[in-house]
Short mmCIF file of N, CA, C and O in Angstrom, two decimals:
data_model
loop_
_atom_site.label_atom_id
_atom_site.label_comp_id
_atom_site.label_asym_id
_atom_site.label_seq_id
_atom_site.Cartn_x
_atom_site.Cartn_y
_atom_site.Cartn_z
N GLN A 1 48.52 96.79 91.85
CA GLN A 1 49.88 96.89 92.36
C GLN A 1 50.63 95.58 92.09
O GLN A 1 50.10 94.51 92.36
N VAL A 2 51.83 95.68 91.57
CA VAL A 2 52.64 94.52 91.30
C VAL A 2 53.09 93.87 92.61
O VAL A 2 53.28 94.56 93.62
N GLN A 3 53.23 92.54 92.59
CA GLN A 3 53.73 91.81 93.74
C GLN A 3 55.05 91.15 93.41
O GLN A 3 55.31 90.79 92.26
N LEU A 4 55.90 90.99 94.42
CA LEU A 4 57.21 90.40 94.26
C LEU A 4 57.34 89.19 95.17
O LEU A 4 56.88 89.21 96.31
N VAL A 5 57.99 88.14 94.66
CA VAL A 5 58.23 86.93 95.43
C VAL A 5 59.69 86.54 95.27
O VAL A 5 60.13 86.24 94.16
N GLU A 6 60.42 86.52 96.38
CA GLU A 6 61.81 86.10 96.37
C GLU A 6 61.92 84.59 96.57
O GLU A 6 61.08 83.98 97.22
N SER A 7 62.98 84.02 96.02
CA SER A 7 63.26 82.61 96.22
C SER A 7 64.76 82.38 96.01
O SER A 7 65.47 83.26 95.56
N GLY A 8 65.21 81.19 96.35
CA GLY A 8 66.59 80.81 96.11
C GLY A 8 67.47 80.78 97.33
O GLY A 8 68.63 80.35 97.24
N GLY A 9 66.97 81.23 98.45
CA GLY A 9 67.76 81.20 99.67
C GLY A 9 67.98 79.78 100.16
O GLY A 9 67.34 78.83 99.71
N GLY A 10 68.91 79.65 101.08
CA GLY A 10 69.21 78.35 101.63
C GLY A 10 70.41 78.39 102.53
O GLY A 10 70.91 79.46 102.89
N LEU A 11 70.88 77.21 102.89
CA LEU A 11 72.04 77.05 103.76
C LEU A 11 73.25 76.68 102.90
O LEU A 11 73.21 75.69 102.16
N VAL A 12 74.31 77.46 103.02
CA VAL A 12 75.54 77.20 102.28
C VAL A 12 76.73 77.38 103.21
O VAL A 12 76.63 78.02 104.25
N GLN A 13 77.85 76.82 102.80
CA GLN A 13 79.09 77.00 103.54
C GLN A 13 79.84 78.23 103.06
O GLN A 13 79.63 78.69 101.93
N PRO A 14 80.70 78.79 103.88
CA PRO A 14 81.51 79.93 103.44
C PRO A 14 82.27 79.61 102.16
O PRO A 14 82.81 78.51 101.99
N GLY A 15 82.30 80.58 101.25
CA GLY A 15 82.96 80.42 99.97
C GLY A 15 82.06 79.94 98.85
O GLY A 15 82.45 80.02 97.68
N GLU A 16 80.89 79.46 99.19
CA GLU A 16 79.96 78.97 98.18
C GLU A 16 79.11 80.11 97.63
O GLU A 16 79.22 81.26 98.06
N SER A 17 78.25 79.76 96.67
CA SER A 17 77.46 80.76 95.95
C SER A 17 75.98 80.42 95.98
O SER A 17 75.59 79.26 96.15
N LEU A 18 75.17 81.44 95.81
CA LEU A 18 73.73 81.30 95.67
C LEU A 18 73.22 82.31 94.64
O LEU A 18 73.81 83.37 94.47
N ARG A 19 72.13 81.95 94.00
CA ARG A 19 71.43 82.87 93.13
C ARG A 19 70.02 83.09 93.66
O ARG A 19 69.23 82.15 93.71
N LEU A 20 69.73 84.31 94.04
CA LEU A 20 68.40 84.67 94.49
C LEU A 20 67.59 85.20 93.32
O LEU A 20 68.11 85.87 92.44
N SER A 21 66.29 84.90 93.33
CA SER A 21 65.39 85.36 92.29
C SER A 21 64.28 86.19 92.90
O SER A 21 63.85 85.94 94.03
N CYS A 22 63.81 87.16 92.15
CA CYS A 22 62.68 87.99 92.54
C CYS A 22 61.72 88.02 91.37
O CYS A 22 61.98 88.68 90.35
N ALA A 23 60.62 87.30 91.49
CA ALA A 23 59.63 87.18 90.42
C ALA A 23 58.53 88.22 90.61
O ALA A 23 57.96 88.33 91.70
N ALA A 24 58.23 88.94 89.55
CA ALA A 24 57.19 89.95 89.58
C ALA A 24 55.89 89.40 89.01
O ALA A 24 55.90 88.60 88.07
N SER A 25 54.79 89.83 89.57
CA SER A 25 53.49 89.35 89.13
C SER A 25 53.05 89.95 87.80
O SER A 25 52.15 89.41 87.15
N SER A 26 53.65 91.04 87.40
CA SER A 26 53.33 91.71 86.15
C SER A 26 54.50 91.63 85.18
O SER A 26 55.65 91.75 85.59
N ARG A 27 54.22 91.42 83.91
CA ARG A 27 55.27 91.34 82.91
C ARG A 27 55.94 92.69 82.71
O ARG A 27 55.33 93.75 82.90
N ASN A 28 57.20 92.63 82.35
CA ASN A 28 58.01 93.80 82.03
C ASN A 28 58.26 94.71 83.22
O ASN A 28 58.71 95.84 83.04
N THR A 29 58.02 94.22 84.41
CA THR A 29 58.18 95.03 85.61
C THR A 29 59.55 95.68 85.68
O THR A 29 59.67 96.88 85.96
N PHE A 30 60.58 94.91 85.43
CA PHE A 30 61.93 95.41 85.61
C PHE A 30 62.48 96.13 84.39
O PHE A 30 63.64 96.57 84.41
N PHE A 31 61.68 96.28 83.35
CA PHE A 31 62.00 97.19 82.27
C PHE A 31 61.54 98.61 82.59
O PHE A 31 62.06 99.58 82.04
N PHE A 32 60.58 98.75 83.49
CA PHE A 32 59.98 100.04 83.78
C PHE A 32 60.24 100.51 85.20
O PHE A 32 59.85 101.63 85.55
N ASN A 33 60.87 99.69 86.02
CA ASN A 33 61.09 100.04 87.41
C ASN A 33 62.49 99.67 87.85
O ASN A 33 62.97 98.58 87.53
N ASP A 34 63.12 100.56 88.58
CA ASP A 34 64.37 100.23 89.24
C ASP A 34 64.09 99.21 90.34
O ASP A 34 63.07 99.28 91.03
N VAL A 35 65.02 98.27 90.52
CA VAL A 35 64.86 97.25 91.54
C VAL A 35 66.11 97.23 92.41
O VAL A 35 67.22 97.44 91.93
N ALA A 36 65.90 96.98 93.68
CA ALA A 36 67.00 96.90 94.63
C ALA A 36 66.86 95.65 95.48
O ALA A 36 65.76 95.13 95.69
N TRP A 37 67.98 95.18 95.98
CA TRP A 37 68.02 94.12 96.98
C TRP A 37 68.48 94.72 98.30
O TRP A 37 69.43 95.52 98.34
N TYR A 38 67.81 94.31 99.36
CA TYR A 38 68.17 94.65 100.73
C TYR A 38 68.32 93.37 101.53
O TYR A 38 67.86 92.31 101.12
N ARG A 39 68.95 93.48 102.68
CA ARG A 39 69.05 92.34 103.57
C ARG A 39 68.98 92.80 105.01
O ARG A 39 69.34 93.94 105.34
N GLN A 40 68.52 91.91 105.86
CA GLN A 40 68.43 92.19 107.27
C GLN A 40 68.96 90.99 108.04
O GLN A 40 68.37 89.90 108.00
N ALA A 41 70.06 91.19 108.72
CA ALA A 41 70.66 90.15 109.54
C ALA A 41 70.04 90.17 110.93
O ALA A 41 69.49 91.18 111.36
N PRO A 42 70.11 89.05 111.65
CA PRO A 42 69.54 89.01 112.99
C PRO A 42 70.11 90.10 113.89
O PRO A 42 71.33 90.27 113.98
N GLY A 43 69.23 90.85 114.52
CA GLY A 43 69.64 91.89 115.42
C GLY A 43 70.14 93.16 114.77
O GLY A 43 70.61 94.06 115.47
N LYS A 44 70.07 93.25 113.44
CA LYS A 44 70.56 94.41 112.73
C LYS A 44 69.45 95.06 111.91
O LYS A 44 68.41 94.46 111.67
N GLU A 45 69.69 96.29 111.50
CA GLU A 45 68.74 97.00 110.67
C GLU A 45 68.84 96.53 109.22
O GLU A 45 69.86 96.00 108.78
N ARG A 46 67.75 96.71 108.50
CA ARG A 46 67.75 96.37 107.09
C ARG A 46 68.75 97.25 106.34
O ARG A 46 68.77 98.48 106.52
N ALA A 47 69.56 96.64 105.49
CA ALA A 47 70.63 97.33 104.80
C ALA A 47 70.51 97.15 103.29
O ALA A 47 70.14 96.08 102.81
N TRP A 48 70.84 98.19 102.56
CA TRP A 48 70.84 98.14 101.12
C TRP A 48 72.00 97.30 100.61
O TRP A 48 73.11 97.37 101.13
N VAL A 49 71.75 96.51 99.57
CA VAL A 49 72.75 95.62 99.00
C VAL A 49 73.14 96.04 97.58
O VAL A 49 74.32 96.19 97.27
N ALA A 50 72.14 96.20 96.71
CA ALA A 50 72.42 96.47 95.30
C ALA A 50 71.20 97.07 94.63
O ALA A 50 70.07 96.86 95.08
N THR A 51 71.43 97.80 93.54
CA THR A 51 70.37 98.39 92.75
C THR A 51 70.63 98.18 91.27
O THR A 51 71.78 98.27 90.82
N HIS A 52 69.58 97.88 90.52
CA HIS A 52 69.61 97.77 89.07
C HIS A 52 68.57 98.72 88.50
O HIS A 52 67.39 98.59 88.80
N SER A 53 69.00 99.66 87.68
CA SER A 53 68.09 100.64 87.12
C SER A 53 67.52 100.15 85.80
O SER A 53 67.99 99.15 85.22
N VAL A 54 66.51 100.85 85.30
CA VAL A 54 65.87 100.47 84.04
C VAL A 54 66.82 100.57 82.87
O VAL A 54 66.62 99.92 81.85
N ASN A 55 67.85 101.40 82.97
CA ASN A 55 68.84 101.51 81.91
C ASN A 55 70.10 100.69 82.20
O ASN A 55 71.16 100.95 81.64
N ARG A 56 69.99 99.72 83.10
CA ARG A 56 71.02 98.73 83.39
C ARG A 56 72.19 99.27 84.20
O ARG A 56 73.24 98.62 84.27
N GLU A 57 72.04 100.42 84.80
CA GLU A 57 73.06 100.87 85.73
C GLU A 57 72.99 100.05 87.01
O GLU A 57 71.91 99.76 87.51
N ARG A 58 74.14 99.69 87.54
CA ARG A 58 74.22 98.86 88.72
C ARG A 58 75.06 99.54 89.79
O ARG A 58 76.05 100.20 89.48
N SER A 59 74.67 99.36 91.02
CA SER A 59 75.44 99.87 92.14
C SER A 59 75.35 98.88 93.29
O SER A 59 74.38 98.13 93.41
N TYR A 60 76.38 98.90 94.15
CA TYR A 60 76.50 97.90 95.20
C TYR A 60 77.00 98.51 96.49
O TYR A 60 77.76 99.49 96.48
N ALA A 61 76.57 97.91 97.58
CA ALA A 61 77.16 98.27 98.86
C ALA A 61 78.60 97.79 98.91
O ALA A 61 78.96 96.78 98.31
N ASP A 62 79.43 98.52 99.64
CA ASP A 62 80.84 98.15 99.73
C ASP A 62 81.05 96.73 100.24
O ASP A 62 81.99 96.05 99.84
N SER A 63 80.18 96.28 101.10
CA SER A 63 80.34 94.97 101.71
C SER A 63 80.17 93.82 100.73
O SER A 63 80.61 92.70 101.01
N VAL A 64 79.53 94.08 99.58
CA VAL A 64 79.28 93.01 98.61
C VAL A 64 79.90 93.29 97.25
O VAL A 64 79.87 92.42 96.37
N LYS A 65 80.46 94.45 97.06
CA LYS A 65 81.03 94.83 95.77
C LYS A 65 82.13 93.84 95.37
O LYS A 65 83.01 93.52 96.16
N GLY A 66 82.04 93.38 94.12
CA GLY A 66 82.99 92.40 93.62
C GLY A 66 82.59 90.97 93.88
O GLY A 66 83.17 90.05 93.27
N ARG A 67 81.63 90.75 94.74
CA ARG A 67 81.15 89.40 95.04
C ARG A 67 79.73 89.16 94.55
O ARG A 67 79.40 88.04 94.17
N PHE A 68 78.89 90.18 94.60
CA PHE A 68 77.49 90.06 94.21
C PHE A 68 77.26 90.76 92.88
O PHE A 68 77.93 91.75 92.55
N ARG A 69 76.27 90.26 92.13
CA ARG A 69 75.87 90.88 90.89
C ARG A 69 74.36 90.89 90.79
O ARG A 69 73.73 89.84 90.94
N ILE A 70 73.79 92.06 90.51
CA ILE A 70 72.35 92.19 90.34
C ILE A 70 72.04 92.22 88.85
O ILE A 70 72.79 92.80 88.05
N ASP A 71 70.93 91.57 88.45
CA ASP A 71 70.59 91.49 87.04
C ASP A 71 69.08 91.32 86.89
O ASP A 71 68.36 91.17 87.87
N ARG A 72 68.62 91.33 85.66
CA ARG A 72 67.23 91.04 85.33
C ARG A 72 67.21 90.13 84.11
O ARG A 72 68.18 90.09 83.34
N ASP A 73 66.12 89.40 83.90
CA ASP A 73 66.04 88.53 82.74
C ASP A 73 65.62 89.33 81.51
O ASP A 73 65.28 90.51 81.59
N ASP A 74 65.64 88.66 80.35
CA ASP A 74 65.41 89.35 79.09
C ASP A 74 63.96 89.79 78.90
O ASP A 74 63.68 90.60 78.01
N HIS A 75 63.05 89.26 79.70
CA HIS A 75 61.64 89.61 79.58
C HIS A 75 61.17 90.56 80.68
O HIS A 75 60.01 90.94 80.71
N GLY A 76 62.06 90.92 81.57
CA GLY A 76 61.71 91.86 82.62
C GLY A 76 60.80 91.30 83.69
O GLY A 76 60.21 92.07 84.45
N ASN A 77 60.71 89.96 83.77
CA ASN A 77 59.83 89.34 84.74
C ASN A 77 60.52 89.00 86.05
O ASN A 77 59.84 88.87 87.08
N THR A 78 61.83 88.82 86.01
CA THR A 78 62.57 88.35 87.17
C THR A 78 63.85 89.13 87.34
O THR A 78 64.57 89.37 86.38
N ALA A 79 64.12 89.52 88.57
CA ALA A 79 65.39 90.11 88.94
C ALA A 79 66.19 89.09 89.72
O ALA A 79 65.63 88.21 90.38
N TYR A 80 67.50 89.20 89.66
CA TYR A 80 68.38 88.23 90.29
C TYR A 80 69.42 88.92 91.15
O TYR A 80 69.77 90.08 90.94
N LEU A 81 69.91 88.17 92.11
CA LEU A 81 71.09 88.56 92.86
C LEU A 81 72.01 87.34 92.91
O LEU A 81 71.72 86.37 93.61
N ASP A 82 73.09 87.40 92.15
CA ASP A 82 74.10 86.35 92.16
C ASP A 82 75.11 86.66 93.25
O ASP A 82 75.76 87.70 93.22
N MET A 83 75.24 85.76 94.20
CA MET A 83 76.09 85.96 95.36
C MET A 83 77.21 84.94 95.33
O MET A 83 76.96 83.73 95.33
N ASN A 84 78.43 85.42 95.31
CA ASN A 84 79.62 84.58 95.27
C ASN A 84 80.48 84.81 96.49
O ASN A 84 80.42 85.86 97.13
N ASN A 85 81.31 83.83 96.78
CA ASN A 85 82.24 83.92 97.91
C ASN A 85 81.54 84.36 99.18
O ASN A 85 81.99 85.27 99.89
N LEU A 86 80.47 83.69 99.47
CA LEU A 86 79.67 84.04 100.64
C LEU A 86 80.44 83.81 101.93
O LEU A 86 81.23 82.86 102.04
N ASN A 87 80.21 84.67 102.89
CA ASN A 87 80.78 84.50 104.22
C ASN A 87 79.68 84.62 105.26
O ASN A 87 78.53 84.96 104.94
N THR A 88 80.02 84.36 106.49
CA THR A 88 79.02 84.33 107.54
C THR A 88 78.34 85.67 107.74
O THR A 88 77.19 85.72 108.20
N GLU A 89 79.01 86.75 107.38
CA GLU A 89 78.41 88.08 107.51
C GLU A 89 77.30 88.33 106.51
O GLU A 89 76.55 89.30 106.64
N ASP A 90 77.17 87.45 105.51
CA ASP A 90 76.10 87.57 104.53
C ASP A 90 74.82 86.91 105.00
O ASP A 90 73.80 86.98 104.30
N THR A 91 74.85 86.25 106.12
CA THR A 91 73.65 85.61 106.66
C THR A 91 72.59 86.66 106.96
O THR A 91 72.83 87.59 107.73
N ALA A 92 71.43 86.52 106.33
CA ALA A 92 70.38 87.52 106.47
C ALA A 92 69.15 87.06 105.71
O ALA A 92 69.20 86.11 104.92
N THR A 93 68.06 87.75 105.94
CA THR A 93 66.89 87.64 105.08
C THR A 93 67.03 88.67 103.98
O THR A 93 67.25 89.85 104.25
N TYR A 94 66.90 88.23 102.74
CA TYR A 94 67.09 89.10 101.59
C TYR A 94 65.75 89.45 100.97
O TYR A 94 64.89 88.59 100.77
N TYR A 95 65.59 90.73 100.66
CA TYR A 95 64.35 91.26 100.11
C TYR A 95 64.63 91.99 98.80
O TYR A 95 65.62 92.71 98.69
N CYS A 96 63.74 91.85 97.83
CA CYS A 96 63.80 92.71 96.66
C CYS A 96 62.76 93.81 96.80
O CYS A 96 61.77 93.68 97.52
N ASN A 97 63.02 94.91 96.10
CA ASN A 97 62.24 96.12 96.31
C ASN A 97 62.13 96.91 95.01
O ASN A 97 63.13 97.14 94.34
N LEU A 98 60.92 97.30 94.66
CA LEU A 98 60.71 98.26 93.58
C LEU A 98 60.80 99.64 94.20
O LEU A 98 59.91 100.08 94.92
N ILE A 99 61.88 100.31 93.90
CA ILE A 99 62.28 101.48 94.67
C ILE A 99 61.21 102.57 94.69
O ILE A 99 60.79 103.03 95.75
N HIS A 100 60.78 102.99 93.52
CA HIS A 100 59.89 104.15 93.45
C HIS A 100 58.43 103.80 93.74
O HIS A 100 57.63 104.70 93.98
N LEU A 101 58.10 102.52 93.72
CA LEU A 101 56.75 102.08 94.06
C LEU A 101 56.62 101.66 95.51
O LEU A 101 55.51 101.52 96.02
N GLY A 102 57.74 101.45 96.18
CA GLY A 102 57.71 101.02 97.56
C GLY A 102 57.18 99.62 97.76
O GLY A 102 56.62 99.32 98.82
N VAL A 103 57.36 98.74 96.79
CA VAL A 103 56.88 97.37 96.85
C VAL A 103 58.00 96.45 97.29
O VAL A 103 59.10 96.50 96.75
N TRP A 104 57.70 95.61 98.26
CA TRP A 104 58.65 94.64 98.80
C TRP A 104 58.13 93.22 98.65
O TRP A 104 56.93 92.98 98.69
N GLY A 105 59.05 92.29 98.51
CA GLY A 105 58.71 90.88 98.59
C GLY A 105 58.70 90.42 100.03
O GLY A 105 58.92 91.19 100.96
N GLN A 106 58.44 89.12 100.22
CA GLN A 106 58.34 88.57 101.57
C GLN A 106 59.68 88.19 102.16
O GLN A 106 59.78 87.95 103.36
N GLY A 107 60.71 88.13 101.33
CA GLY A 107 62.04 87.80 101.79
C GLY A 107 62.38 86.33 101.62
O GLY A 107 61.52 85.46 101.62
N THR A 108 63.67 86.06 101.46
CA THR A 108 64.18 84.70 101.41
C THR A 108 65.41 84.61 102.29
O THR A 108 66.27 85.50 102.28
N GLN A 109 65.51 83.54 103.06
CA GLN A 109 66.55 83.42 104.07
C GLN A 109 67.82 82.82 103.48
O GLN A 109 67.78 81.79 102.81
N VAL A 110 68.93 83.47 103.74
CA VAL A 110 70.25 82.98 103.37
C VAL A 110 71.05 82.77 104.64
O VAL A 110 71.22 83.69 105.44
N THR A 111 71.53 81.56 104.83
CA THR A 111 72.35 81.24 105.99
C THR A 111 73.68 80.69 105.52
O THR A 111 73.72 79.72 104.77
N VAL A 112 74.75 81.32 105.95
CA VAL A 112 76.11 80.90 105.60
C VAL A 112 76.77 80.41 106.87
O VAL A 112 76.99 81.18 107.81
N SER A 113 77.07 79.14 106.90
CA SER A 113 77.62 78.54 108.12
C SER A 113 78.47 77.34 107.76
O SER A 113 78.17 76.60 106.83
N SER A 114 79.53 77.15 108.53
CA SER A 114 80.38 75.99 108.37
C SER A 114 79.98 74.87 109.31
O SER A 114 80.55 73.79 109.28
#
């Protein structure tokens, strides 16, 4: 079973940007599997953020559309979530997910605060 490891989280001010990474333990993972990002804010349920399909189709939750972009690298080893114009409502633990395999990473914390 492939494993996923998220990284790139941190503390930023409103309006700033972050790039989250999701590294797969197996090569070409994201050429053969759809990947999604989810997030869970304190006291809230885990929510879907974005999806990138094997044929490069992208979809986003309304709350992040136009601000976030999901992508993968040219070797299919890493998926990304580029987050722009962050606000305090984006504060959450972010997880990547291989949709059809049900594989999750451990999460990376994003805190947006002034």
